[in-house]
mmCIF file of C-alpha atoms in Angstrom:
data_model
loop_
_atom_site.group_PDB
_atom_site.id
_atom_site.type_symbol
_atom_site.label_atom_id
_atom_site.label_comp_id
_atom_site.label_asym_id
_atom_site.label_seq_id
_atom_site.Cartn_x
_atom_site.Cartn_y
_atom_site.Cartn_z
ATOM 1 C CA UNK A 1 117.912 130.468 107.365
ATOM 2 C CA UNK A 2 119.246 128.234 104.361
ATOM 3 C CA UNK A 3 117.165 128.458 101.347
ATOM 4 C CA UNK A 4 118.085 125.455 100.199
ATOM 5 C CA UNK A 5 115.533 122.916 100.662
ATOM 6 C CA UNK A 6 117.781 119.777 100.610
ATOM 7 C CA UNK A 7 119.141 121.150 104.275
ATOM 8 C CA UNK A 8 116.535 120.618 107.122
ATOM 9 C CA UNK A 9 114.773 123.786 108.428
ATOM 10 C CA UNK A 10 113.671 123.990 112.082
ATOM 11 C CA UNK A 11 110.678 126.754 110.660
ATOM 12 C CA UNK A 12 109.102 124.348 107.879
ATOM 13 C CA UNK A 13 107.653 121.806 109.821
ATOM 14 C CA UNK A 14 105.579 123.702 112.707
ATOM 15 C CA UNK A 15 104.527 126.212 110.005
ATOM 16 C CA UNK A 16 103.404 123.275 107.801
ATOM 17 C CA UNK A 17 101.579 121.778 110.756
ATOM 18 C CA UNK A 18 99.734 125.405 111.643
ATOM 19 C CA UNK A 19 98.628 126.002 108.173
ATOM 20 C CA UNK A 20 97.122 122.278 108.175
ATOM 21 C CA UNK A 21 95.328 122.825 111.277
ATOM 22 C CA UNK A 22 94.294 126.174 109.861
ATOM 23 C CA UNK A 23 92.846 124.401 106.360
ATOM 24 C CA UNK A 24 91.337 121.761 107.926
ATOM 25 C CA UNK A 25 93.766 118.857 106.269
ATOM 26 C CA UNK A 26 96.277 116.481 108.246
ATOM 27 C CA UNK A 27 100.070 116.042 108.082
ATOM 28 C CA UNK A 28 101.714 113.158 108.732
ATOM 29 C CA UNK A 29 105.310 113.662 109.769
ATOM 30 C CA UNK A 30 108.550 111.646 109.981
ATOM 31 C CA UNK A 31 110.393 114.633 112.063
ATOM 32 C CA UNK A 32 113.939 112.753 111.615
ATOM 33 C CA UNK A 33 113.852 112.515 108.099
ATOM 34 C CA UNK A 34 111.430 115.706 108.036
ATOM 35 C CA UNK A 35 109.297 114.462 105.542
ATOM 36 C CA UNK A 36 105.995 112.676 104.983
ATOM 37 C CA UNK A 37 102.657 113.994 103.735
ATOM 38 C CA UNK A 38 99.552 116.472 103.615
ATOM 39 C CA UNK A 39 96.285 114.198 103.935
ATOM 40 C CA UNK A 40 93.507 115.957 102.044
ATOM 41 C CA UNK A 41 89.686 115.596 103.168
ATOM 42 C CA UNK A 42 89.512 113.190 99.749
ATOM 43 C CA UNK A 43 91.948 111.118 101.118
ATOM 44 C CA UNK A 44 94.347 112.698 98.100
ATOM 45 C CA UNK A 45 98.128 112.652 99.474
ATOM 46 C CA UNK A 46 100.705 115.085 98.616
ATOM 47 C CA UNK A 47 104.283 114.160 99.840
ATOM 48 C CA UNK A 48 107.165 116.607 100.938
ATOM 49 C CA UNK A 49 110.563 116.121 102.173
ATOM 50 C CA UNK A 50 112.430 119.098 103.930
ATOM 51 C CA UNK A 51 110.903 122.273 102.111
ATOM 52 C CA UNK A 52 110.208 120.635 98.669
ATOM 53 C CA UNK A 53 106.445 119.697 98.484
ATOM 54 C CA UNK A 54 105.653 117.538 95.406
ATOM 55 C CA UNK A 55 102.244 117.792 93.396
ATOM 56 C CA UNK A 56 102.142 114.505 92.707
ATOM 57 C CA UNK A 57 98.937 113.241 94.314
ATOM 58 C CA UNK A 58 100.266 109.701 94.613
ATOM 59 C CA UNK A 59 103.709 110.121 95.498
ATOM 60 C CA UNK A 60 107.256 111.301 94.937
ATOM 61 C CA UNK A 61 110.519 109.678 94.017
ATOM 62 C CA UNK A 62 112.448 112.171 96.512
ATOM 63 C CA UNK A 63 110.322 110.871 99.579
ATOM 64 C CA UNK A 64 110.456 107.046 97.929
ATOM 65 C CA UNK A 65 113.905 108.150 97.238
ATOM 66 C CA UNK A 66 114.825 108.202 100.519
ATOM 67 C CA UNK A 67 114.801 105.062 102.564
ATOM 68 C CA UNK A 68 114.399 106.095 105.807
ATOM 69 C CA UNK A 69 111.450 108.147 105.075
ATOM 70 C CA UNK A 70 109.808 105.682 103.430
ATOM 71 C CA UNK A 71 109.969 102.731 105.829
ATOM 72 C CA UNK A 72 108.779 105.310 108.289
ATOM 73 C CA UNK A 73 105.993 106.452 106.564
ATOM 74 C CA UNK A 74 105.304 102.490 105.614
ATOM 75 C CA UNK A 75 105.593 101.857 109.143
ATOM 76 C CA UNK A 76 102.928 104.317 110.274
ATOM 77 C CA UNK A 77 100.533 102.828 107.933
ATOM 78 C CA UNK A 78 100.783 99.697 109.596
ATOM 79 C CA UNK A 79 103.594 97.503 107.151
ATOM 80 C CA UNK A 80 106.014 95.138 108.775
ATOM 81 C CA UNK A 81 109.010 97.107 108.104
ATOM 82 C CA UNK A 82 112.468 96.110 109.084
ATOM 83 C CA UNK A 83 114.106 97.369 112.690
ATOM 84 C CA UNK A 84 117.011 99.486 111.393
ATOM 85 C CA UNK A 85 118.740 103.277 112.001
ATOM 86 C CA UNK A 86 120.561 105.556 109.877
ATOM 87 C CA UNK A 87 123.460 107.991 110.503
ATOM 88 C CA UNK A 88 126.243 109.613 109.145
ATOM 89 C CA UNK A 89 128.427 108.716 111.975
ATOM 90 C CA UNK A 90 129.648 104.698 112.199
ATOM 91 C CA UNK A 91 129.252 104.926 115.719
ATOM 92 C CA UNK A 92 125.607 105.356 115.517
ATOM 93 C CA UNK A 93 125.349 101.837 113.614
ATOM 94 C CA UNK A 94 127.715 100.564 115.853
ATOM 95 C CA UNK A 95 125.521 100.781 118.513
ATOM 96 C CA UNK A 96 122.838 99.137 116.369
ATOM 97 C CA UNK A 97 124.788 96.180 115.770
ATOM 98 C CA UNK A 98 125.275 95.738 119.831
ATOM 99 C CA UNK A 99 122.149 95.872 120.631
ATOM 100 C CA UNK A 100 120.695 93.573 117.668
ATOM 101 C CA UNK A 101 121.354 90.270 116.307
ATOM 102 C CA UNK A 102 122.614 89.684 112.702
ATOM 103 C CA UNK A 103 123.342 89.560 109.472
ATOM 104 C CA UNK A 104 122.906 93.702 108.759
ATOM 105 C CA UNK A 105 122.416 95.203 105.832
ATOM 106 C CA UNK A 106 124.220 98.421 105.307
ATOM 107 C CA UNK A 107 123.272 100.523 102.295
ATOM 108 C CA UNK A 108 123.015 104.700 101.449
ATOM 109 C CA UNK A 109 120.261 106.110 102.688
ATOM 110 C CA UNK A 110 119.155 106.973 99.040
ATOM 111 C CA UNK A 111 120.918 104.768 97.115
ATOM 112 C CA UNK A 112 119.305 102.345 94.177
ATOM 113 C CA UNK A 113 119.651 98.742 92.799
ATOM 114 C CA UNK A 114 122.167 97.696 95.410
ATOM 115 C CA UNK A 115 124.617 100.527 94.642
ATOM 116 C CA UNK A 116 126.559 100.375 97.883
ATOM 117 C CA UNK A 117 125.034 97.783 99.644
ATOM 118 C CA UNK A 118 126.918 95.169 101.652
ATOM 119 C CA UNK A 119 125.242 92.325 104.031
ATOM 120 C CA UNK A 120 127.573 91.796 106.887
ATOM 121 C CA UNK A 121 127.330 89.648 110.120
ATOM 122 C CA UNK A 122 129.101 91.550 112.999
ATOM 123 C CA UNK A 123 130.884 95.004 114.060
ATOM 124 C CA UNK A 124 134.542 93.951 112.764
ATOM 125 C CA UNK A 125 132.538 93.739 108.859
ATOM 126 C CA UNK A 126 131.396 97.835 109.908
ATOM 127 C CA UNK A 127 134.100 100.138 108.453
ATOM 128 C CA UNK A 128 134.590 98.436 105.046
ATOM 129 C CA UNK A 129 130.774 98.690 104.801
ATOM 130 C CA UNK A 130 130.703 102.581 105.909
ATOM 131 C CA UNK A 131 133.044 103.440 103.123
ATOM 132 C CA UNK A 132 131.057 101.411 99.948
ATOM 133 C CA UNK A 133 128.231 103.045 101.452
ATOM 134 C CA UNK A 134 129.290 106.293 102.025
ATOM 135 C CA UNK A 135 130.824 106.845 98.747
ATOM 136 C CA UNK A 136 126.931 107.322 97.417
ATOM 137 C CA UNK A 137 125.241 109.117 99.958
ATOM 138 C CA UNK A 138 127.210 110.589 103.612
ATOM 139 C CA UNK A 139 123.824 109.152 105.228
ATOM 140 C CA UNK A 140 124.093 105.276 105.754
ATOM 141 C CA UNK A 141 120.779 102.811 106.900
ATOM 142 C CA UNK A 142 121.467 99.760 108.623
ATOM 143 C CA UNK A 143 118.632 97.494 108.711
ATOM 144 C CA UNK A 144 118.459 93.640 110.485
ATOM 145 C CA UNK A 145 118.247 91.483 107.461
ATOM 146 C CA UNK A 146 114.930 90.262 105.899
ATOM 147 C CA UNK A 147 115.594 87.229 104.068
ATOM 148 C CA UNK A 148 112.281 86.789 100.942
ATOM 149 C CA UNK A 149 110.997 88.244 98.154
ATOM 150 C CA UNK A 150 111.979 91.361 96.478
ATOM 151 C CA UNK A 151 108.285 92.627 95.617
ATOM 152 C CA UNK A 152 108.420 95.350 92.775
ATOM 153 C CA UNK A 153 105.146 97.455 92.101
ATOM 154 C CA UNK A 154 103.688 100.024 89.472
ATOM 155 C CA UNK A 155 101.767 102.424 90.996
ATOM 156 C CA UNK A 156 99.822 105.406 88.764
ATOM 157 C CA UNK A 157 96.972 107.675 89.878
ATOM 158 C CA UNK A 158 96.144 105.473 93.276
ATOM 159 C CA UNK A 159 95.879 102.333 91.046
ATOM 160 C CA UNK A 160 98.420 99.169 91.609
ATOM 161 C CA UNK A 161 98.578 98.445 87.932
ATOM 162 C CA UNK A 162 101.026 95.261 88.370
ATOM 163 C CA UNK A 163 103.204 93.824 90.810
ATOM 164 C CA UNK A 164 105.876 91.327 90.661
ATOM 165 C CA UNK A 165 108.806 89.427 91.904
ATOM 166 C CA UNK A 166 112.475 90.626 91.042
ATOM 167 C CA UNK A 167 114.567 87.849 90.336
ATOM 168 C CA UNK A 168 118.433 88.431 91.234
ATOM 169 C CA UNK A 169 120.366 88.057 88.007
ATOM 170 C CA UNK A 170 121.699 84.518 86.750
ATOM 171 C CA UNK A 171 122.752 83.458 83.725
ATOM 172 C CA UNK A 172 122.194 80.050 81.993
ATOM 173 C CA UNK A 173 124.663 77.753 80.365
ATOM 174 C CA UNK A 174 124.183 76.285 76.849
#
């Protein structure tokens, strides 16, 4: 058994899940990603991914870090989220791409600020996409594209302190 807790562990899960049932507190799971988080009795959250458990109450920037996680776990609350897979292997978004309609958006799987990103309208687009992608994390989301706004919050201690609209970048002429 690896003791690194970046590397999934078959053993962390179901012992997670016994102990819960044992203390009386709930776990919501994402099994792909194998993350998602311990509900306490006072509705306080604590989020894990793999075998790291964070003590942040509120959250953690390795589950939010992580794409696929998060749109999971968003999705199990009840958010529209967008219909997308991720993979390391280009076949697997192949397949995505056959059975949807387009554009795509292909990005790492825990990349930031459009690092790696590409938007892309069909299968012959694919393997230039794979590669910008790849070269910041070996897992790559495709997701149907969502054309709106690009919502940005601040979140502290269970409070939404502000939220806003990000803007892409332009520059103005004199």
């Amino acid at each position: 058994i690896s003791t690194d807790v970046s590397m999934p562990n078959p053993f962390f899960i179901p012992l997670l899940k016994r102990l819960a049932t044992e203390l009386g507190v709930e776990v919501i799971v994402d099994e792909p990603s194998q993350g998602g988080y311990i509900l306490l009795p006072n509705g306080q959250r604590s989020y894990f991914k793999r075998m790291s458990l964070s003590v942040n109450p509120v959250g953690s920037a390795r589950v939010t870090g992580d794409k696929g996680l998060t749109l999971a776990l968003l999705g199990k609350e009840g958010s529209i989220v967008p219909l997308g897979v991720q993979s390391d292997l280009p076949e697997v978004l192949e397949s995505f791409i056959q059975e949807n309609q387009g554009p795509f958006v292909i990005k790492p799987n825990s990349s930031y600020q459009a690092k790696g990103l590409s938007r892309i309208s069909s299968y012959p687009e694919l393997p230039t996409a794979f590669e910008k992608a790849v070269k910041f994390d070996t897992t790559v989301r495709i997701e149907q594209e969502i054309v709106g706004q690009h919502l940005c919050a601040a979140v502290a201690y269970g409070e939404v302190y502000f939220i806003y609209t990000k803007q892409p970048f332009s520059a103005g002429g004199m």
